[in-house]
mmCIF file of C-alpha atoms and ligand atoms in Angstrom:
data_model
loop_
_atom_site.group_PDB
_atom_site.id
_atom_site.type_symbol
_atom_site.label_atom_id
_atom_site.label_comp_id
_atom_site.label_asym_id
_atom_site.label_seq_id
_atom_site.Cartn_x
_atom_site.Cartn_y
_atom_site.Cartn_z
ATOM 1 C CA MET A 1 -8.026 -18.841 -16.121
ATOM 2 C CA THR A 2 -8.216 -17.002 -19.436
ATOM 3 C CA THR A 3 -4.789 -15.224 -20.355
ATOM 4 C CA THR A 4 -6.456 -12.977 -23.077
ATOM 5 C CA PRO A 5 -6.272 -9.330 -22.237
ATOM 6 C CA LEU A 6 -9.307 -6.935 -21.850
ATOM 7 C CA PRO A 7 -9.198 -5.006 -24.653
ATOM 8 C CA PRO A 8 -8.869 -1.029 -24.631
ATOM 9 C CA GLY A 9 -12.169 0.262 -24.177
ATOM 10 C CA SER A 10 -12.852 -2.172 -21.282
ATOM 11 C CA THR A 11 -14.168 -0.688 -18.041
ATOM 12 C CA ILE A 12 -12.047 -1.252 -14.634
ATOM 13 C CA GLY A 13 -14.132 -0.834 -11.619
ATOM 14 C CA ILE A 14 -12.113 0.507 -8.858
ATOM 15 C CA PHE A 15 -12.969 0.404 -5.017
ATOM 16 C CA GLY A 16 -11.774 3.298 -3.294
ATOM 17 C CA GLY A 17 -11.667 6.840 -4.762
ATOM 18 C CA GLY A 18 -8.484 8.432 -3.210
ATOM 19 C CA GLN A 19 -5.071 9.467 -4.683
ATOM 20 C CA LEU A 20 -4.216 5.837 -5.534
ATOM 21 C CA GLY A 21 -7.211 5.463 -7.392
ATOM 22 C CA ARG A 22 -6.999 8.783 -9.132
ATOM 23 C CA MET A 23 -3.274 7.856 -10.412
ATOM 24 C CA THR A 24 -4.756 4.377 -11.522
ATOM 25 C CA ALA A 25 -7.321 6.080 -13.616
ATOM 26 C CA LEU A 26 -4.774 8.466 -15.339
ATOM 27 C CA ALA A 27 -2.693 5.300 -16.115
ATOM 28 C CA ALA A 28 -5.752 3.480 -17.331
ATOM 29 C CA ALA A 29 -6.972 6.296 -19.612
ATOM 30 C CA LYS A 30 -3.219 6.361 -21.216
ATOM 31 C CA LEU A 31 -3.980 2.534 -22.255
ATOM 32 C CA GLY A 32 -7.361 3.489 -23.662
ATOM 33 C CA TYR A 33 -9.375 1.733 -20.651
ATOM 34 C CA ARG A 34 -12.643 3.365 -18.685
ATOM 35 C CA VAL A 35 -12.637 3.899 -15.205
ATOM 36 C CA HIS A 36 -15.765 3.551 -12.692
ATOM 37 C CA VAL A 37 -14.960 4.494 -9.355
ATOM 38 C CA PHE A 38 -16.786 3.250 -5.873
ATOM 39 C CA ASP A 39 -16.634 5.506 -3.051
ATOM 40 C CA PRO A 40 -18.957 6.512 -0.400
ATOM 41 C CA GLU A 41 -17.645 10.280 -0.337
ATOM 42 C CA ALA A 42 -18.753 12.897 -2.630
ATOM 43 C CA ASP A 43 -16.171 13.848 -5.127
ATOM 44 C CA PRO A 44 -13.293 11.938 -4.124
ATOM 45 C CA PRO A 45 -10.046 12.398 -6.005
ATOM 46 C CA ALA A 46 -10.653 9.577 -8.255
ATOM 47 C CA ALA A 47 -13.980 10.385 -9.227
ATOM 48 C CA GLN A 48 -12.711 13.580 -10.975
ATOM 49 C CA ILE A 49 -10.724 11.257 -13.455
ATOM 50 C CA ALA A 50 -13.261 8.458 -13.741
ATOM 51 C CA ASN A 51 -15.949 7.869 -16.337
ATOM 52 C CA PHE A 52 -18.487 7.231 -13.512
ATOM 53 C CA HIS A 53 -18.617 7.383 -9.689
ATOM 54 C CA CYS A 54 -20.972 5.305 -7.541
ATOM 55 C CA ALA A 55 -21.239 7.046 -4.079
ATOM 56 C CA ALA A 56 -22.516 4.423 -1.958
ATOM 57 C CA ALA A 57 -21.300 2.706 1.178
ATOM 58 C CA TYR A 58 -18.945 -0.219 0.650
ATOM 59 C CA ASP A 59 -21.525 -2.796 2.036
ATOM 60 C CA ASP A 60 -24.485 -1.509 0.157
ATOM 61 C CA GLN A 61 -24.814 -4.638 -1.984
ATOM 62 C CA LYS A 62 -27.374 -3.490 -3.984
ATOM 63 C CA ALA A 63 -25.034 -0.595 -5.284
ATOM 64 C CA VAL A 64 -22.288 -3.076 -5.422
ATOM 65 C CA ALA A 65 -24.480 -5.405 -7.621
ATOM 66 C CA GLU A 66 -25.330 -2.651 -10.079
ATOM 67 C CA PHE A 67 -21.764 -1.416 -10.223
ATOM 68 C CA ALA A 68 -20.712 -4.862 -10.934
ATOM 69 C CA ALA A 69 -22.861 -5.128 -13.798
ATOM 70 C CA GLY A 70 -21.262 -1.915 -15.548
ATOM 71 C CA ILE A 71 -17.669 -3.160 -15.407
ATOM 72 C CA ASP A 72 -15.378 -5.843 -17.055
ATOM 73 C CA VAL A 73 -12.968 -6.257 -13.923
ATOM 74 C CA ALA A 74 -12.734 -5.208 -10.343
ATOM 75 C CA THR A 75 -9.684 -4.053 -8.180
ATOM 76 C CA PHE A 76 -9.420 -1.829 -5.212
ATOM 77 C CA GLU A 77 -7.018 0.789 -3.938
ATOM 78 C CA PHE A 78 -7.331 -0.081 -0.412
ATOM 79 C CA GLU A 79 -7.425 -3.513 1.519
ATOM 80 C CA ASN A 80 -10.448 -2.973 3.645
ATOM 81 C CA VAL A 81 -13.114 -3.709 1.232
ATOM 82 C CA PRO A 82 -15.795 -5.447 3.198
ATOM 83 C CA SER A 83 -15.596 -9.567 2.366
ATOM 84 C CA PRO A 84 -19.269 -9.726 1.425
ATOM 85 C CA THR A 85 -18.819 -7.146 -0.999
ATOM 86 C CA VAL A 86 -15.759 -8.763 -2.480
ATOM 87 C CA ALA A 87 -17.581 -11.975 -2.618
ATOM 88 C CA ARG A 88 -20.274 -10.531 -4.607
ATOM 89 C CA LEU A 89 -18.022 -9.131 -7.170
ATOM 90 C CA GLU A 90 -16.406 -12.534 -7.547
ATOM 91 C CA GLY A 91 -19.932 -13.831 -8.671
ATOM 92 C CA VAL A 92 -19.702 -11.496 -11.582
ATOM 93 C CA VAL A 93 -16.556 -10.191 -12.827
ATOM 94 C CA PRO A 94 -12.853 -10.996 -12.258
ATOM 95 C CA VAL A 95 -11.454 -9.437 -9.148
ATOM 96 C CA ARG A 96 -7.928 -8.912 -9.309
ATOM 97 C CA PRO A 97 -6.094 -9.488 -6.749
ATOM 98 C CA ARG A 98 -8.433 -12.259 -5.829
ATOM 99 C CA GLY A 99 -10.263 -11.762 -2.565
ATOM 100 C CA GLU A 100 -8.547 -14.353 -0.475
ATOM 101 C CA ILE A 101 -5.466 -12.107 -0.618
ATOM 102 C CA LEU A 102 -7.539 -9.109 1.014
ATOM 103 C CA HIS A 103 -8.510 -11.570 3.422
ATOM 104 C CA ILE A 104 -5.105 -12.613 4.402
ATOM 105 C CA ILE A 105 -3.958 -8.848 4.462
ATOM 106 C CA GLN A 106 -6.720 -7.363 6.097
ATOM 107 C CA ASP A 107 -5.463 -9.080 9.484
ATOM 108 C CA ARG A 108 -2.186 -8.283 10.839
ATOM 109 C CA LEU A 109 -1.939 -11.951 12.451
ATOM 110 C CA ARG A 110 -2.873 -13.623 9.518
ATOM 111 C CA GLU A 111 -0.658 -11.587 7.428
ATOM 112 C CA LYS A 112 2.389 -12.337 9.420
ATOM 113 C CA ASP A 113 1.484 -16.109 9.893
ATOM 114 C CA PHE A 114 1.400 -16.555 6.125
ATOM 115 C CA LEU A 115 4.870 -15.034 5.873
ATOM 116 C CA ARG A 116 6.053 -17.060 8.320
ATOM 117 C CA GLY A 117 4.355 -20.172 6.593
ATOM 118 C CA ILE A 118 6.136 -19.349 3.087
ATOM 119 C CA GLY A 119 9.626 -19.037 5.005
ATOM 120 C CA VAL A 120 9.873 -15.089 5.126
ATOM 121 C CA ALA A 121 11.375 -13.808 7.818
ATOM 122 C CA THR A 122 9.672 -10.903 10.376
ATOM 123 C CA THR A 123 10.032 -9.634 13.650
ATOM 124 C CA ALA A 124 8.954 -11.992 16.925
ATOM 125 C CA TYR A 125 5.253 -11.664 17.119
ATOM 126 C CA GLY A 126 2.530 -12.967 19.029
ATOM 127 C CA GLN A 127 -1.272 -13.070 19.268
ATOM 128 C CA VAL A 128 -3.155 -10.937 22.069
ATOM 129 C CA ASP A 129 -6.684 -11.270 22.702
ATOM 130 C CA GLY A 130 -6.832 -9.516 26.265
ATOM 131 C CA PRO A 131 -4.898 -8.425 29.167
ATOM 132 C CA ALA A 132 -4.140 -11.828 30.341
ATOM 133 C CA ASP A 133 -2.544 -12.859 26.945
ATOM 134 C CA LEU A 134 -0.510 -9.431 26.831
ATOM 135 C CA ARG A 135 0.699 -10.187 30.469
ATOM 136 C CA ALA A 136 1.766 -13.511 29.423
ATOM 137 C CA LEU A 137 3.417 -12.708 26.139
ATOM 138 C CA ALA A 138 5.198 -9.506 27.201
ATOM 139 C CA PRO A 139 8.173 -11.087 29.108
ATOM 140 C CA LYS A 140 8.349 -13.457 26.009
ATOM 141 C CA ILE A 141 8.757 -10.593 23.251
ATOM 142 C CA GLY A 142 10.662 -8.414 25.664
ATOM 143 C CA VAL A 143 10.854 -4.315 25.425
ATOM 144 C CA PRO A 144 10.682 -2.219 23.496
ATOM 145 C CA ALA A 145 7.606 -3.790 21.811
ATOM 146 C CA VAL A 146 4.799 -2.439 19.827
ATOM 147 C CA LEU A 147 0.955 -3.497 20.365
ATOM 148 C CA LYS A 148 -1.076 -3.306 17.165
ATOM 149 C CA ALA A 149 -4.763 -3.825 16.372
ATOM 150 C CA VAL A 150 -4.946 -6.502 13.937
ATOM 151 C CA ARG A 151 -7.516 -4.920 11.756
ATOM 152 C CA LEU A 152 -8.020 -1.219 10.352
ATOM 153 C CA GLY A 153 -4.606 0.367 11.210
ATOM 154 C CA TYR A 154 -2.780 2.556 8.955
ATOM 155 C CA ASP A 155 -0.115 5.147 8.958
ATOM 156 C CA GLY A 156 0.618 4.057 12.934
ATOM 157 C CA LYS A 157 -2.914 4.623 13.787
ATOM 158 C CA GLY A 158 -4.096 1.475 16.151
ATOM 159 C CA GLN A 159 -0.511 1.184 17.689
ATOM 160 C CA ARG A 160 0.935 1.599 21.185
ATOM 161 C CA ARG A 161 4.887 1.204 22.250
ATOM 162 C CA LEU A 162 5.795 -1.028 25.223
ATOM 163 C CA ASP A 163 8.724 0.006 27.384
ATOM 164 C CA ALA A 164 10.011 -1.206 30.668
ATOM 165 C CA GLY A 165 7.446 -0.395 33.010
ATOM 166 C CA THR A 166 4.535 0.320 30.835
ATOM 167 C CA ASP A 167 1.205 -0.466 32.346
ATOM 168 C CA LEU A 168 -0.077 -3.452 30.309
ATOM 169 C CA GLU A 169 -3.690 -3.169 31.684
ATOM 170 C CA ALA A 170 -3.923 0.545 30.930
ATOM 171 C CA VAL A 171 -2.041 -0.081 27.308
ATOM 172 C CA TRP A 172 -4.750 -2.633 26.441
ATOM 173 C CA GLN A 173 -7.461 -0.697 27.321
ATOM 174 C CA ASP A 174 -5.972 2.530 25.671
ATOM 175 C CA LEU A 175 -5.733 0.454 22.297
ATOM 176 C CA GLY A 176 -9.293 -0.293 22.386
ATOM 177 C CA ALA A 177 -9.015 -3.337 20.002
ATOM 178 C CA SER A 178 -10.529 -6.731 20.575
ATOM 179 C CA GLN A 179 -7.792 -8.537 19.077
ATOM 180 C CA ALA A 180 -4.005 -7.458 18.637
ATOM 181 C CA ILE A 181 -0.223 -8.308 17.711
ATOM 182 C CA LEU A 182 2.554 -7.633 19.870
ATOM 183 C CA GLU A 183 5.577 -7.255 17.799
ATOM 184 C CA ALA A 184 9.343 -7.022 19.100
ATOM 185 C CA TRP A 185 10.618 -3.869 18.358
ATOM 186 C CA VAL A 186 13.083 -3.695 15.604
ATOM 187 C CA ASP A 187 16.255 -1.442 15.818
ATOM 188 C CA PHE A 188 16.533 -0.976 11.998
ATOM 189 C CA ALA A 189 19.264 0.712 10.038
ATOM 190 C CA CYS A 190 16.556 1.626 7.465
ATOM 191 C CA GLU A 191 13.115 1.020 5.991
ATOM 192 C CA ILE A 192 12.812 0.019 2.369
ATOM 193 C CA SER A 193 10.000 -0.977 0.289
ATOM 194 C CA VAL A 194 9.643 -2.880 -2.950
ATOM 195 C CA ILE A 195 6.671 -2.661 -5.261
ATOM 196 C CA VAL A 196 6.344 -5.929 -7.104
ATOM 197 C CA ALA A 197 3.796 -6.660 -10.019
ATOM 198 C CA ARG A 198 2.690 -10.048 -11.133
ATOM 199 C CA GLY A 199 0.858 -10.746 -14.327
ATOM 200 C CA ILE A 200 -2.171 -13.077 -15.007
ATOM 201 C CA ASP A 201 0.793 -15.143 -16.794
ATOM 202 C CA GLY A 202 2.530 -15.594 -13.479
ATOM 203 C CA LYS A 203 5.496 -13.184 -14.795
ATOM 204 C CA THR A 204 6.829 -10.539 -12.151
ATOM 205 C CA ALA A 205 8.566 -7.258 -12.189
ATOM 206 C CA ALA A 206 9.950 -5.926 -8.970
ATOM 207 C CA TYR A 207 11.101 -2.149 -8.898
ATOM 208 C CA ALA A 208 14.058 -1.163 -7.238
ATOM 209 C CA PRO A 209 13.523 -0.939 -3.202
ATOM 210 C CA SER A 210 13.007 2.730 -1.966
ATOM 211 C CA GLU A 211 14.235 3.893 1.095
ATOM 212 C CA ASN A 212 11.406 5.242 3.164
ATOM 213 C CA ARG A 213 11.663 8.032 5.780
ATOM 214 C CA HIS A 214 8.555 8.579 8.023
ATOM 215 C CA ALA A 215 7.532 11.345 10.533
ATOM 216 C CA ASP A 216 4.707 10.905 13.043
ATOM 217 C CA HIS A 217 4.025 7.277 11.273
ATOM 218 C CA ILE A 218 3.460 8.891 7.958
ATOM 219 C CA LEU A 219 5.650 8.561 4.935
ATOM 220 C CA ARG A 220 7.801 11.795 4.088
ATOM 221 C CA GLN A 221 10.269 10.811 1.531
ATOM 222 C CA ALA A 222 11.223 7.741 -0.408
ATOM 223 C CA THR A 223 14.567 7.684 -2.071
ATOM 224 C CA VAL A 224 15.882 5.616 -4.925
ATOM 225 C CA PRO A 225 18.330 4.119 -4.693
ATOM 226 C CA ALA A 226 18.080 3.212 -1.358
ATOM 227 C CA ALA A 227 21.588 3.584 0.551
ATOM 228 C CA ILE A 228 22.052 -0.198 0.995
ATOM 229 C CA ASP A 229 23.970 -2.924 -0.552
ATOM 230 C CA ALA A 230 23.248 -4.193 -4.025
ATOM 231 C CA LYS A 231 23.095 -7.701 -2.583
ATOM 232 C CA ILE A 232 20.333 -6.391 0.127
ATOM 233 C CA ALA A 233 18.516 -4.734 -2.822
ATOM 234 C CA CYS A 234 18.296 -8.219 -4.764
ATOM 235 C CA ASP A 235 17.234 -10.242 -1.971
ATOM 236 C CA ALA A 236 14.461 -7.863 -0.939
ATOM 237 C CA GLN A 237 13.342 -7.941 -4.884
ATOM 238 C CA ALA A 238 13.513 -11.613 -4.656
ATOM 239 C CA CYS A 239 11.570 -11.898 -1.483
ATOM 240 C CA ALA A 240 8.762 -9.491 -2.784
ATOM 241 C CA GLU A 241 8.579 -11.671 -5.663
ATOM 242 C CA LYS A 242 8.272 -15.015 -3.782
ATOM 243 C CA ILE A 243 5.401 -13.416 -1.754
ATOM 244 C CA ALA A 244 3.521 -12.511 -4.747
ATOM 245 C CA ALA A 245 3.768 -15.688 -6.297
ATOM 246 C CA ALA A 246 2.847 -17.573 -2.883
ATOM 247 C CA LEU A 247 -0.299 -15.407 -3.038
ATOM 248 C CA ASP A 248 -0.898 -16.248 -6.464
ATOM 249 C CA LEU A 249 -1.373 -12.466 -7.211
ATOM 250 C CA VAL A 250 -2.606 -10.637 -9.979
ATOM 251 C CA GLY A 251 -2.006 -7.037 -9.562
ATOM 252 C CA LEU A 252 0.611 -5.044 -7.459
ATOM 253 C CA LEU A 253 2.083 -5.712 -4.099
ATOM 254 C CA ALA A 254 4.085 -3.511 -1.683
ATOM 255 C CA VAL A 255 6.314 -5.262 0.506
ATOM 256 C CA GLU A 256 7.708 -3.024 3.420
ATOM 257 C CA PHE A 257 10.840 -4.348 4.942
ATOM 258 C CA PHE A 258 13.188 -3.446 8.126
ATOM 259 C CA VAL A 259 16.898 -3.440 7.084
ATOM 260 C CA THR A 260 18.485 -4.764 10.294
ATOM 261 C CA ARG A 261 21.842 -3.340 11.649
ATOM 262 C CA ASP A 262 23.514 -6.751 10.407
ATOM 263 C CA GLY A 263 22.087 -6.220 6.838
ATOM 264 C CA GLY A 264 19.181 -8.763 7.379
ATOM 265 C CA LEU A 265 15.962 -8.169 6.088
ATOM 266 C CA LEU A 266 12.327 -8.522 8.093
ATOM 267 C CA VAL A 267 9.078 -7.970 6.455
ATOM 268 C CA ASN A 268 6.742 -5.364 8.223
ATOM 269 C CA GLU A 269 3.908 -5.153 6.144
ATOM 270 C CA LEU A 270 2.239 -6.036 2.914
ATOM 271 C CA ALA A 271 -0.240 -3.885 0.641
ATOM 272 C CA PRO A 272 -1.717 -5.648 -2.438
ATOM 273 C CA ARG A 273 -1.975 -2.231 -4.384
ATOM 274 C CA PRO A 274 -0.227 0.659 -5.533
ATOM 275 C CA HIS A 275 1.665 2.222 -2.779
ATOM 276 C CA ASN A 276 2.940 5.674 -1.645
ATOM 277 C CA SER A 277 6.595 4.662 -1.517
ATOM 278 C CA GLY A 278 6.111 3.606 -5.206
ATOM 279 C CA HIS A 279 5.051 7.268 -6.633
ATOM 280 C CA TRP A 280 8.459 7.909 -7.645
ATOM 281 C CA THR A 281 8.063 5.361 -10.450
ATOM 282 C CA MET A 282 5.602 7.740 -12.246
ATOM 283 C CA ASP A 283 8.440 10.144 -13.085
ATOM 284 C CA ALA A 284 11.494 7.833 -13.120
ATOM 285 C CA CYS A 285 10.585 4.917 -14.897
ATOM 286 C CA THR A 286 9.336 3.793 -18.308
ATOM 287 C CA THR A 287 6.298 2.143 -16.873
ATOM 288 C CA SER A 288 4.779 3.761 -13.551
ATOM 289 C CA GLN A 289 3.624 1.236 -10.660
ATOM 290 C CA PHE A 290 -0.031 2.708 -11.783
ATOM 291 C CA GLU A 291 0.531 1.605 -15.383
ATOM 292 C CA GLN A 292 1.984 -1.716 -14.320
ATOM 293 C CA PHE A 293 -1.120 -2.238 -11.777
ATOM 294 C CA VAL A 294 -3.534 -1.488 -14.839
ATOM 295 C CA ARG A 295 -1.536 -3.652 -17.071
ATOM 296 C CA ALA A 296 -1.912 -6.802 -14.581
ATOM 297 C CA VAL A 297 -5.582 -6.208 -13.927
ATOM 298 C CA VAL A 298 -6.797 -6.100 -17.409
ATOM 299 C CA GLY A 299 -4.106 -9.048 -18.247
ATOM 300 C CA LEU A 300 -1.812 -7.120 -20.554
ATOM 301 C CA PRO A 301 1.673 -8.005 -20.492
ATOM 302 C CA LEU A 302 3.922 -6.115 -17.815
ATOM 303 C CA GLY A 303 6.067 -3.173 -18.747
ATOM 304 C CA THR A 304 9.543 -2.872 -17.626
ATOM 305 C CA PRO A 305 10.132 -1.655 -14.121
ATOM 306 C CA ALA A 306 13.834 -0.360 -15.070
ATOM 307 C CA ARG A 307 14.298 3.357 -13.968
ATOM 308 C CA HIS A 308 16.050 5.907 -16.095
ATOM 309 C CA SER A 309 16.888 8.252 -13.344
ATOM 310 C CA ASP A 310 17.430 8.529 -9.341
ATOM 311 C CA ALA A 311 14.410 9.974 -7.488
ATOM 312 C CA VAL A 312 13.514 11.758 -4.129
ATOM 313 C CA MET A 313 9.961 11.748 -3.840
ATOM 314 C CA THR A 314 8.533 13.924 -1.014
ATOM 315 C CA ASN A 315 4.871 13.869 0.275
ATOM 316 C CA LEU A 316 3.065 17.054 0.492
ATOM 317 C CA LEU A 317 1.365 16.859 3.682
ATOM 318 C CA GLY A 318 -1.313 19.393 5.054
ATOM 319 C CA GLU A 319 -0.738 22.941 4.148
ATOM 320 C CA GLU A 320 2.601 22.074 2.040
ATOM 321 C CA TRP A 321 0.787 21.924 -1.032
ATOM 322 C CA LEU A 322 0.051 25.797 -0.980
ATOM 323 C CA ALA A 323 3.616 26.043 -1.920
ATOM 324 C CA TRP A 324 2.499 24.756 -5.449
ATOM 325 C CA PRO A 325 3.575 28.142 -7.272
ATOM 326 C CA GLU A 326 7.181 27.613 -6.373
ATOM 327 C CA LEU A 327 6.905 23.942 -6.776
ATOM 328 C CA ALA A 328 5.749 24.291 -10.348
ATOM 329 C CA ALA A 329 8.367 26.889 -11.064
ATOM 330 C CA GLU A 330 11.352 24.540 -9.968
ATOM 331 C CA PRO A 331 13.394 23.357 -12.710
ATOM 332 C CA GLY A 332 13.391 19.353 -12.479
ATOM 333 C CA ALA A 333 10.575 19.079 -9.988
ATOM 334 C CA SER A 334 7.505 17.083 -11.007
ATOM 335 C CA LEU A 335 4.475 18.221 -9.195
ATOM 336 C CA HIS A 336 1.613 15.799 -8.354
ATOM 337 C CA LEU A 337 -1.541 17.223 -6.967
ATOM 338 C CA TYR A 338 -4.646 15.270 -5.936
ATOM 339 C CA GLY A 339 -7.455 17.499 -6.167
ATOM 340 C CA LYS A 340 -8.571 17.379 -2.331
ATOM 341 C CA LYS A 341 -10.868 19.997 -1.571
ATOM 342 C CA GLU A 342 -10.127 19.991 2.172
ATOM 343 C CA THR A 343 -6.472 20.694 3.434
ATOM 344 C CA ARG A 344 -6.018 19.024 6.812
ATOM 345 C CA LYS A 345 -3.118 18.410 8.862
ATOM 346 C CA GLY A 346 -1.037 15.465 8.009
ATOM 347 C CA ARG A 347 -3.297 14.667 4.992
ATOM 348 C CA LYS A 348 -1.553 13.681 1.753
ATOM 349 C CA MET A 349 -2.416 16.403 -0.651
ATOM 350 C CA GLY A 350 0.266 15.765 -3.313
ATOM 351 C CA HIS A 351 3.607 15.065 -3.698
ATOM 352 C CA VAL A 352 6.710 16.289 -5.582
ATOM 353 C CA THR A 353 9.400 14.146 -7.300
ATOM 354 C CA ARG A 354 13.039 15.318 -8.028
ATOM 355 C CA LEU A 355 14.774 13.379 -10.357
ATOM 356 C CA ALA A 356 19.023 12.988 -10.849
ATOM 357 C CA PRO A 357 20.971 10.780 -13.215
ATOM 358 C CA LYS A 358 20.990 7.286 -12.779
ATOM 359 C CA THR A 359 23.431 6.079 -10.385
ATOM 360 C CA GLY A 360 23.860 2.579 -8.428
ATOM 361 C CA PHE A 361 21.479 -0.579 -9.123
HETATM 362 P P1 AMP B 1 3.030 -0.244 10.340
HETATM 363 O O1 AMP B 1 1.550 0.356 10.401
HETATM 364 O O2 AMP B 1 3.050 -1.619 10.668
HETATM 365 O O3 AMP B 1 3.567 0.037 8.769
HETATM 366 O O4 AMP B 1 3.988 0.780 10.964
HETATM 367 C C1 AMP B 1 4.073 2.096 10.913
HETATM 368 C C2 AMP B 1 5.773 2.331 11.248
HETATM 369 O O5 AMP B 1 5.783 2.159 12.483
HETATM 370 C C3 AMP B 1 6.742 1.549 10.430
HETATM 371 O O6 AMP B 1 6.915 2.062 8.901
HETATM 372 C C4 AMP B 1 7.806 1.674 11.453
HETATM 373 O O7 AMP B 1 8.536 2.867 11.394
HETATM 374 C C5 AMP B 1 7.336 1.804 12.727
HETATM 375 N N1 AMP B 1 7.202 0.376 13.374
HETATM 376 C C6 AMP B 1 6.059 -0.271 13.134
HETATM 377 N N2 AMP B 1 6.559 -1.874 13.703
HETATM 378 C C7 AMP B 1 7.480 -1.994 14.136
HETATM 379 C C8 AMP B 1 8.596 -2.497 14.912
HETATM 380 N N3 AMP B 1 7.924 -3.906 15.118
HETATM 381 N N4 AMP B 1 9.600 -2.022 15.273
HETATM 382 C C9 AMP B 1 10.164 -1.064 14.967
HETATM 383 N N5 AMP B 1 9.447 -0.103 14.340
HETATM 384 C C10 AMP B 1 8.212 -0.419 13.875
#
């Protein structure tokens, strides 16, 4: 594969036009690249920043072929791009990260099997194809446990908790998936994530882990540094770099971990794209996760992931963004709004990052 970077002025095609695509487009513009966005919605957040928006369905192969003809490299801001679409793109332009990575990460079982195959620790899990599998596996996994649809789950959607006495038949019917994964519940001390970039030359750059607090399965706050030992932070970064290399990734990877009460690390989930828990890098690092993503995708050398400040990033969910006059007036608060027209309960409308002088690792 050529390691010559695409020159500024080249066009990046992004599948998905949400806030991740929007902030990627802003970073691309900073470096002189053009962005085309593919998203079926009218006026999605990224299209307000992009040079061109194709509003077609993700499986509209005619639209995909036309879109591909106008770009120099393709990437995505969400992992559920249909496989035939990725295959069509791969016939025309470089796709970074490559389609095989999407294939692995689109399916929670394939993802966990991949991790186990490269020696990365996860919670105990097993495959469930129906109520009989669930009855057989539940005693082995124990309770509490969590049953997750293997595909299309995010922010806790498609998940059911199992406790002693849970009616397994009912929980299976309620989940409504054709295939699921049953995971042992982790009594974690905290949740952290590491964002790692990997360039076209195989070099990696990992950001400091953030400590992530969720409410109703949605990320509320990411704090850096995380309240963990420096050794655990180092181990998490090394693990994220190992996974990125094993995937032969070119782009960005978010690795979500549980830190167990005895200081161990279990990987919960991967995302091969910018991640909500990495938004703090926009204000606290020389090179943000979005710039790093653009650099990797166009083949530029990666920037430094070093941070100059400590940071607390808070998501603005639903109507919280309406406090923009106060947030804009708050000294030291950096306000980011995503340009979404409709405010809905729990919807990510923006975020605010508060900085403090750097401490810790
Ligand atoms: P996920 O969609 O897999 O990222 O899960 C969303 C959230 O549910 C995680 O961030 C955890 O807070 C919680 N969760 C998921 N799986 C487990 C598990 N096996 N044990 C404990 N908590 C979990």
